[in-house]
Short mmCIF file of C-alpha atoms in Angstrom, two decimals:
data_model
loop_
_atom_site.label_atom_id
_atom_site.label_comp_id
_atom_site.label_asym_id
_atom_site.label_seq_id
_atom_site.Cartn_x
_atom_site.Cartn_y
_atom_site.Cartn_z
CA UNK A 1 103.40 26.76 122.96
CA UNK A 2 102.38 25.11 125.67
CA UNK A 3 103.16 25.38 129.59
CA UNK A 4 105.41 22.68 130.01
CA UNK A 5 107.55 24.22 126.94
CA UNK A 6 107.23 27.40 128.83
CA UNK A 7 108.42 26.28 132.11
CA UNK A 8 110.87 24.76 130.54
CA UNK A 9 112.37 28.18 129.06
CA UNK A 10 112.35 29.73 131.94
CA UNK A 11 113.90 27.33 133.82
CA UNK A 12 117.09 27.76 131.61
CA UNK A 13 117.03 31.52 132.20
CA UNK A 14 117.13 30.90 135.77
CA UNK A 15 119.53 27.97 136.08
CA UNK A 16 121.72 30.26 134.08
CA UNK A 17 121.32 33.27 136.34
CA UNK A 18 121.91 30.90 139.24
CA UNK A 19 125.07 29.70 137.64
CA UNK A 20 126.69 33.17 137.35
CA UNK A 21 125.75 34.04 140.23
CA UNK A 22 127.86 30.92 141.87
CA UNK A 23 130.94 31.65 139.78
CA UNK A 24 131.25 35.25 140.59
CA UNK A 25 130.55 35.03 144.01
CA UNK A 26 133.28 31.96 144.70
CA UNK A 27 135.96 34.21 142.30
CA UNK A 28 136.15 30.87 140.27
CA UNK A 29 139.59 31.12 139.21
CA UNK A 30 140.70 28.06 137.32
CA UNK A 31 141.10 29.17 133.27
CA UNK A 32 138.22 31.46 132.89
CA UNK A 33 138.46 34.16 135.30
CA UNK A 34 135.13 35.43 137.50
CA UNK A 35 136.90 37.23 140.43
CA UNK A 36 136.70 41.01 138.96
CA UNK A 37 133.04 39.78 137.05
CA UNK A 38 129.80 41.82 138.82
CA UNK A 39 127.38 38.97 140.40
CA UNK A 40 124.09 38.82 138.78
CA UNK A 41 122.84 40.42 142.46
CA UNK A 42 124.70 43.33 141.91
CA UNK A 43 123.70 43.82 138.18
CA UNK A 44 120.15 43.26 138.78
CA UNK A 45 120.61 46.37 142.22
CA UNK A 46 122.06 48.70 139.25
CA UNK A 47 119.53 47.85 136.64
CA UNK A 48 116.71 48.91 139.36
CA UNK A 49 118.45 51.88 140.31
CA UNK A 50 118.58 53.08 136.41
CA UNK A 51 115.38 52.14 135.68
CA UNK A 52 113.92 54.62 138.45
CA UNK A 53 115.74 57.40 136.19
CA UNK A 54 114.33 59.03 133.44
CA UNK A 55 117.95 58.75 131.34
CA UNK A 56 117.80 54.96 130.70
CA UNK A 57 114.47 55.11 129.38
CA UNK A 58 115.41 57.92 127.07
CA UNK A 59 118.45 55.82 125.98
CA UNK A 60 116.15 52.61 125.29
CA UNK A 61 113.76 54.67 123.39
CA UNK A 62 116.37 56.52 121.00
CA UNK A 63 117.96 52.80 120.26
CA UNK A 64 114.43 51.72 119.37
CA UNK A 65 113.67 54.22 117.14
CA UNK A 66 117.05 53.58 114.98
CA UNK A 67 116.22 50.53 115.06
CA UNK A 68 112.98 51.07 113.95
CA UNK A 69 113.45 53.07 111.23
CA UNK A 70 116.46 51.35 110.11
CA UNK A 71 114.95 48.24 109.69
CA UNK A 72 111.83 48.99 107.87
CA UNK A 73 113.74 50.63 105.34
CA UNK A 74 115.71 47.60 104.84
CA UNK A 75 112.65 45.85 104.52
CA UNK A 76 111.02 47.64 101.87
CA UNK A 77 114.60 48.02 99.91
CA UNK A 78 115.49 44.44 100.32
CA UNK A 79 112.10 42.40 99.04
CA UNK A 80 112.09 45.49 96.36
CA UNK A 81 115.61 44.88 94.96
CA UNK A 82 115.52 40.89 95.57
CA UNK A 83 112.39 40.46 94.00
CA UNK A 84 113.60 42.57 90.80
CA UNK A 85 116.67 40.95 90.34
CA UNK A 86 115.19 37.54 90.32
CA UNK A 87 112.44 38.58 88.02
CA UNK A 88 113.97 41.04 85.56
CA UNK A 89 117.75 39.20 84.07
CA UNK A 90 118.23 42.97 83.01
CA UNK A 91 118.15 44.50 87.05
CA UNK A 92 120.20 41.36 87.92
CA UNK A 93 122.74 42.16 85.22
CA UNK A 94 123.09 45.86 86.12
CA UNK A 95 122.81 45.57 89.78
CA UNK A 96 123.51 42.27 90.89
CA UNK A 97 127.54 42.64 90.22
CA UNK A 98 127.52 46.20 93.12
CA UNK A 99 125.60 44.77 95.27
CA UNK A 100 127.78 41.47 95.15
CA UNK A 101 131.08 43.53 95.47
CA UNK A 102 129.03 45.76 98.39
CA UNK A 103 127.91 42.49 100.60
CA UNK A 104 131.11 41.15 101.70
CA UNK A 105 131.82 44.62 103.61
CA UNK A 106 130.67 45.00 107.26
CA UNK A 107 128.66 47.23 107.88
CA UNK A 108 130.44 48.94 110.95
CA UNK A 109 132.98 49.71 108.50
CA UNK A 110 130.67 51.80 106.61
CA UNK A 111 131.12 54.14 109.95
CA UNK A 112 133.65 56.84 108.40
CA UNK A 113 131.18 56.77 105.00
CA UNK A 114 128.44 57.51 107.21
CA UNK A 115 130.14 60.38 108.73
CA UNK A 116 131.33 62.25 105.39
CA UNK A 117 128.28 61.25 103.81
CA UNK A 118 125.05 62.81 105.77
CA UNK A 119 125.16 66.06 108.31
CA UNK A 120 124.20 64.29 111.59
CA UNK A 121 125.31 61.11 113.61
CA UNK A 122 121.39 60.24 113.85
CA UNK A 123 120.87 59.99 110.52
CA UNK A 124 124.51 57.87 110.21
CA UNK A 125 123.55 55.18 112.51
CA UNK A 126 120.07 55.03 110.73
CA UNK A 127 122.04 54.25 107.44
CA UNK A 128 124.34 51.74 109.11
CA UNK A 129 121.45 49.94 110.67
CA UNK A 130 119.59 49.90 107.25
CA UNK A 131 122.89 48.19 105.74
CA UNK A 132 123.27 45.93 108.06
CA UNK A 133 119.91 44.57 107.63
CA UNK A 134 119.24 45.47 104.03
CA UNK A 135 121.58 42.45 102.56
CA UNK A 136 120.06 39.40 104.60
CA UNK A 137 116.60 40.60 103.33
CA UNK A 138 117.99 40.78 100.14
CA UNK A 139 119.46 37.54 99.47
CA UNK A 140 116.84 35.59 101.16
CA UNK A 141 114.14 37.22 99.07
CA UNK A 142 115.80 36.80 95.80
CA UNK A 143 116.32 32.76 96.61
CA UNK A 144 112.56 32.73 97.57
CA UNK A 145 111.37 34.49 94.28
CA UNK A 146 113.46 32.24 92.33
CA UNK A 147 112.38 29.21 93.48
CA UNK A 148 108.79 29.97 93.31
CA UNK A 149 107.01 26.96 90.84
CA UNK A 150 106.47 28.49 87.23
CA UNK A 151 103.18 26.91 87.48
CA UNK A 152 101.21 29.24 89.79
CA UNK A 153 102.36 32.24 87.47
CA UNK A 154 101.05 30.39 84.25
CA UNK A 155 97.69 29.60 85.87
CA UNK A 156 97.10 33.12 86.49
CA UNK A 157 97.80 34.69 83.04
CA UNK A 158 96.03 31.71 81.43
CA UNK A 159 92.64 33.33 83.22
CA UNK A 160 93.77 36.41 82.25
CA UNK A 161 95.82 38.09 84.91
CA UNK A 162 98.52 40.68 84.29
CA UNK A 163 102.51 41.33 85.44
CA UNK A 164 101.01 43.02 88.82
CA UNK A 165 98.21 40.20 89.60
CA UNK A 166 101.33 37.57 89.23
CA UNK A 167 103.43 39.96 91.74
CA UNK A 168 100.55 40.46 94.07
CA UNK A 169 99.36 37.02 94.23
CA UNK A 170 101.71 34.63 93.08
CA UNK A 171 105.28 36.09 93.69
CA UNK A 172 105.05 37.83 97.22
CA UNK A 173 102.30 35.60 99.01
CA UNK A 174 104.57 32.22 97.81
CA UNK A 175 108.26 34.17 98.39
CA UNK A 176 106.77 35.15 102.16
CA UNK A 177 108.62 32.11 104.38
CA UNK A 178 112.09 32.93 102.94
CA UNK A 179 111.16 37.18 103.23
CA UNK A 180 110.67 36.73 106.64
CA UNK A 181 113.58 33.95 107.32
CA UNK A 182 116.00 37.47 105.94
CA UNK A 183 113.90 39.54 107.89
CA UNK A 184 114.55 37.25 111.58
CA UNK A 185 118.61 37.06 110.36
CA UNK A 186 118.54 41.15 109.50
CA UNK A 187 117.12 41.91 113.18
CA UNK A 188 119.95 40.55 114.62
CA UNK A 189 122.21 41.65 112.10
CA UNK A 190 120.95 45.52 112.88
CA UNK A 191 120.91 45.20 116.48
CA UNK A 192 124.74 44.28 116.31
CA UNK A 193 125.35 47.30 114.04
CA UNK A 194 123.46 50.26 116.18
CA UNK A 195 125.07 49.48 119.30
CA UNK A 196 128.38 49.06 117.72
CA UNK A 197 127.72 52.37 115.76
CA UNK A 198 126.20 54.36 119.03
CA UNK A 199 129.30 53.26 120.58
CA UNK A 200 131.89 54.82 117.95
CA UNK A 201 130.02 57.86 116.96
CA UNK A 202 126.84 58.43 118.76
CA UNK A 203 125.76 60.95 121.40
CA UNK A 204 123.41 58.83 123.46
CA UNK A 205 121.51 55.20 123.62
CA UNK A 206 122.15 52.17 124.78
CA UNK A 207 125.39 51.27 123.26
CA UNK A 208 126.56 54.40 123.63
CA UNK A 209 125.83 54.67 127.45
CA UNK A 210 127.49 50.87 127.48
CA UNK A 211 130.90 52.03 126.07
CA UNK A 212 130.64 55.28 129.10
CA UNK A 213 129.86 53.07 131.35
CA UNK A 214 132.91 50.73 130.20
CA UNK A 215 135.32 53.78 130.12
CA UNK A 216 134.47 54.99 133.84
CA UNK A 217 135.11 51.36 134.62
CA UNK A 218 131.47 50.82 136.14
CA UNK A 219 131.44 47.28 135.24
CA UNK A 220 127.74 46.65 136.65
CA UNK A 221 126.29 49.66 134.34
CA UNK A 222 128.28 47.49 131.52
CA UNK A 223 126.41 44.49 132.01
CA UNK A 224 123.34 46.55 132.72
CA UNK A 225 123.43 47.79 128.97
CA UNK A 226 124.16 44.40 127.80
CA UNK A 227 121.15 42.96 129.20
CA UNK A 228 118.95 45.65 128.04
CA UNK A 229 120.17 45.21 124.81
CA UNK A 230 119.92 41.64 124.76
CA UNK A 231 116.22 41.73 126.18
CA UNK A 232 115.45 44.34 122.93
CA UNK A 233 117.05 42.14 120.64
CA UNK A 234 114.65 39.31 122.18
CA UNK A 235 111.41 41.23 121.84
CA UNK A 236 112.10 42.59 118.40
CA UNK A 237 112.98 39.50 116.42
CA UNK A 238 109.95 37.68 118.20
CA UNK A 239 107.92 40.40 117.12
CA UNK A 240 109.16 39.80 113.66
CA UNK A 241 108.49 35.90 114.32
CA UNK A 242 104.84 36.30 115.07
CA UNK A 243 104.33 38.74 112.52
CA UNK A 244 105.48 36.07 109.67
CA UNK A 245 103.11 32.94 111.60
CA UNK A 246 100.39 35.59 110.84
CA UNK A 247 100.97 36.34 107.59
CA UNK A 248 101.80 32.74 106.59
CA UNK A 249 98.67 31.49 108.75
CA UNK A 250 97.65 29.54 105.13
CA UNK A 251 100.85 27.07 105.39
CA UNK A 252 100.51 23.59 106.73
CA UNK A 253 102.23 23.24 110.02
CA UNK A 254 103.57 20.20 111.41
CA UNK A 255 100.94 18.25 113.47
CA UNK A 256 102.04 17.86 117.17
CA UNK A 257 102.08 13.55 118.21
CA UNK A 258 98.98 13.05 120.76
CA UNK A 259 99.90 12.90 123.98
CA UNK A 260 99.19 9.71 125.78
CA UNK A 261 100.29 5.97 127.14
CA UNK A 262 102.06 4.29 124.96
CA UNK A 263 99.53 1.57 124.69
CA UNK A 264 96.98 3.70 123.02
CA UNK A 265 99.26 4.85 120.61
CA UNK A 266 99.24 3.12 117.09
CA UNK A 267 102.77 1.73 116.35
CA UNK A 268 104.00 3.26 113.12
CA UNK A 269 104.90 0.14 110.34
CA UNK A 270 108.47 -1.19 110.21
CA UNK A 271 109.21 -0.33 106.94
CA UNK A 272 111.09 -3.29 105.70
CA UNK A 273 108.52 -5.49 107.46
CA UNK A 274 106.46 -7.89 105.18
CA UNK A 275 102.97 -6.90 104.85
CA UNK A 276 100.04 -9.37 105.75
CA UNK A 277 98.78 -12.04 103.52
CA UNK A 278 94.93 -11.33 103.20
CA UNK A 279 94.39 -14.87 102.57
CA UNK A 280 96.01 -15.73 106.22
CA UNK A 281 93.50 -16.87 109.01
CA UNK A 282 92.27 -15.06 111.56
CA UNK A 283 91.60 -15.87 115.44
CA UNK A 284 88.24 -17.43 114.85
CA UNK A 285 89.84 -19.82 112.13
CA UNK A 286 87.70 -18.43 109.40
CA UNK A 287 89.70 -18.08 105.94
CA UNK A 288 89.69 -14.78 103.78
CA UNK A 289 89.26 -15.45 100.14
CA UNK A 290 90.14 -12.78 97.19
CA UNK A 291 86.47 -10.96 96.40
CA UNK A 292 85.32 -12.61 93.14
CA UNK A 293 85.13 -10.69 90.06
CA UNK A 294 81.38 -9.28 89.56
CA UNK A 295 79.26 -10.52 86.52
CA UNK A 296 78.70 -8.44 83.78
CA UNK A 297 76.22 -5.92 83.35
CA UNK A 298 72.65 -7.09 83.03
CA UNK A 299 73.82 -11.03 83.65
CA UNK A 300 71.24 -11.38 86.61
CA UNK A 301 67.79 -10.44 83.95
CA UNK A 302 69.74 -12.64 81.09
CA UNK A 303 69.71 -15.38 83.11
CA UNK A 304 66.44 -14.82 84.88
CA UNK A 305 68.13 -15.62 88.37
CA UNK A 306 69.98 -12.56 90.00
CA UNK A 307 73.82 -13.04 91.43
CA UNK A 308 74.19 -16.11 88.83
CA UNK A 309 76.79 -16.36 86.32
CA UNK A 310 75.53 -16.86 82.75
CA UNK A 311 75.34 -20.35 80.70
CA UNK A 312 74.59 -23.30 83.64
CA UNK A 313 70.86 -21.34 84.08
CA UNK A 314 71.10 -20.55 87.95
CA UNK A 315 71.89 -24.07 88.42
CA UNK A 316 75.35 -23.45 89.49
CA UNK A 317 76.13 -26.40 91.88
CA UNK A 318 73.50 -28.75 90.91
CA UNK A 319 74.03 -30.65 87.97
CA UNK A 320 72.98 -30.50 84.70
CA UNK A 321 69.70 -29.51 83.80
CA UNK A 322 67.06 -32.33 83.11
CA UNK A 323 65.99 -33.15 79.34
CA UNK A 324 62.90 -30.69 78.05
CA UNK A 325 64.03 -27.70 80.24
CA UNK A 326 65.20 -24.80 79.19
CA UNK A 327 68.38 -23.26 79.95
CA UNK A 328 68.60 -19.57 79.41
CA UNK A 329 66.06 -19.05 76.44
CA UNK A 330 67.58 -22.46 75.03
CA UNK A 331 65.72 -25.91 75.01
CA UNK A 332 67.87 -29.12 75.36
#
């Protein structure tokens, strides 16, 4: 990325900041309403004072670590499952329907499962994250698997590779863009889900310490925890970004246009334009002719003259030949 690109970002961020800070402190009032809204002044004093205690921190690591732990089990469960369903028609016809009748459901309203199902809120948030990100992974991988060329897998069993050299080498490295497409859309999805579950059953973490904050009516500390959260979401699915540009280092990526005057660019051809007769003349007046056709093979030591075509006896041009001579091993 370069450092105009990155100006550019941050500009955005700040003219944003900038704006809310303008509408909250004027109490814009017209159909939206900023007068009871905490200006971006006042949220970033709160976030300072919370980040000089040791409770925020302790709340930002616990989300983390749900997060975490959520999401790499979604990982491994979703490429596993996707990739067996779109190999094996026997795994897609035995667990494709449950998992079909299973998607549509959110995953915060797996919240009173989680609860009767496993002995501690910790380990029911972990499950709700790994839901919530488990189905995105899925899908995507089992649409890249299946749309992987038939051709790679033949080449390797015609030099004599087996099921798990096909897997290893053919199915994952060419299903990797759409794995990690699921993967960027199941961050998101999971961040969503832990704060929303920390919120209805949890004991501490960032969502959790967002709905006190909203119940004491501290409306900076809200804001506070939905920055945070938003700043974690940030860093994790870029994390997940670069981590898929490494591991997909061997695709082609689109060249960037050289940067320059427009005079030193070449224009790119109209294409409905006619293209140029070769024959046409150039600036010096000089007219371009169609190459001729070579002679055959050998003509030049048949004919005892080299570059001459065969029969006039490299007298092309001038005349016939005089009586007595010979013309190409010929006497006339």
């Amino acid at each position: 990325m370069t450092g105009r690109r990155r100006l550019l970002r941050a500009g955005s961020l700040v003219a944003a900041l900038l704006l809310w800070q303008a509408l909250t402190s004027l109490d814009v009032n017209l159909w939206l309403r900023f007068e009871q809204f905490p200006t971006a002044g006042e949220v970033a004093a709160e976030l300072v004072r919370r980040a000089q205690r040791g409770e925020y921190w302790t709340d930002l690591a616990d989300s983390l670590r749900r997060i975490v732990t959520g999401f790499a089990l979604a990982a491994v469960l979703g490429v596993a499952t996707g990739t067996a369903i779109a190999r094996s028609r026997l795994v897609s016809d035995l667990v494709g329907p449950v998992l079909e009748v299973l998607r549509p459901i959110p995953a915060i309203a797996l919240v009173p499962v989680a609860i009767l199902l496993f002995p501690s809120n910790e380990q029911g948030i972990v499950f709700i994250t790994c839901a919530a990100a488990f189905f995105p992974v899925l899908v995507s991988t089992r649409h890249a698997v299946a749309a992987l060329s038939p051709v790679w897998e033949e080449a390797v069993l015609t030099m004599g590779g087996g099921r798990w050299r096909v897997l290893l080498s053919v199915v994952l490295p060419g299903a990797l863009p759409g794995i990690f497409g699921g993967l960027s859309v199941g961050i998101g999805v999971s961040w969503i889900c832990v704060i929303s579950a920390e919120m209805i059953s949890g004991e501490y973490g960032v969502g959790y310490r967002t709905w006190q904050d909203y119940t004491v009516v501290d409306y900076p500390g809200v804001f506070v925890g939905m920055a945070t959260i938003g700043a974690l979401g940030w860093l994790t699915a870029t994390a997940v970004e670069r981590l898929g540009h490494r591991l997909t280092a061997w695709l082609p990526r689109p060249a960037t246009a050289p940067a320059g005057p427009p005079a030193l660019r070449r224009p790119f051809p109209n294409p409905g334009a006619t293209p140029p007769d070769p024959r046409a003349s150039n600036a010096g007046g000089a007219v371009f002719e169609p190459a001729r056709r070579l002679s055959a093979p050998g003509a030049e030591r048949r004919n005892g003259v080299r570059g001459e075509a065969p029969g006039n006896g490299g007298r092309a041009g001038r005349g016939p030949a005089p009586q007595g001579t010979t013309t190409g091993g010929t006497r006339t």
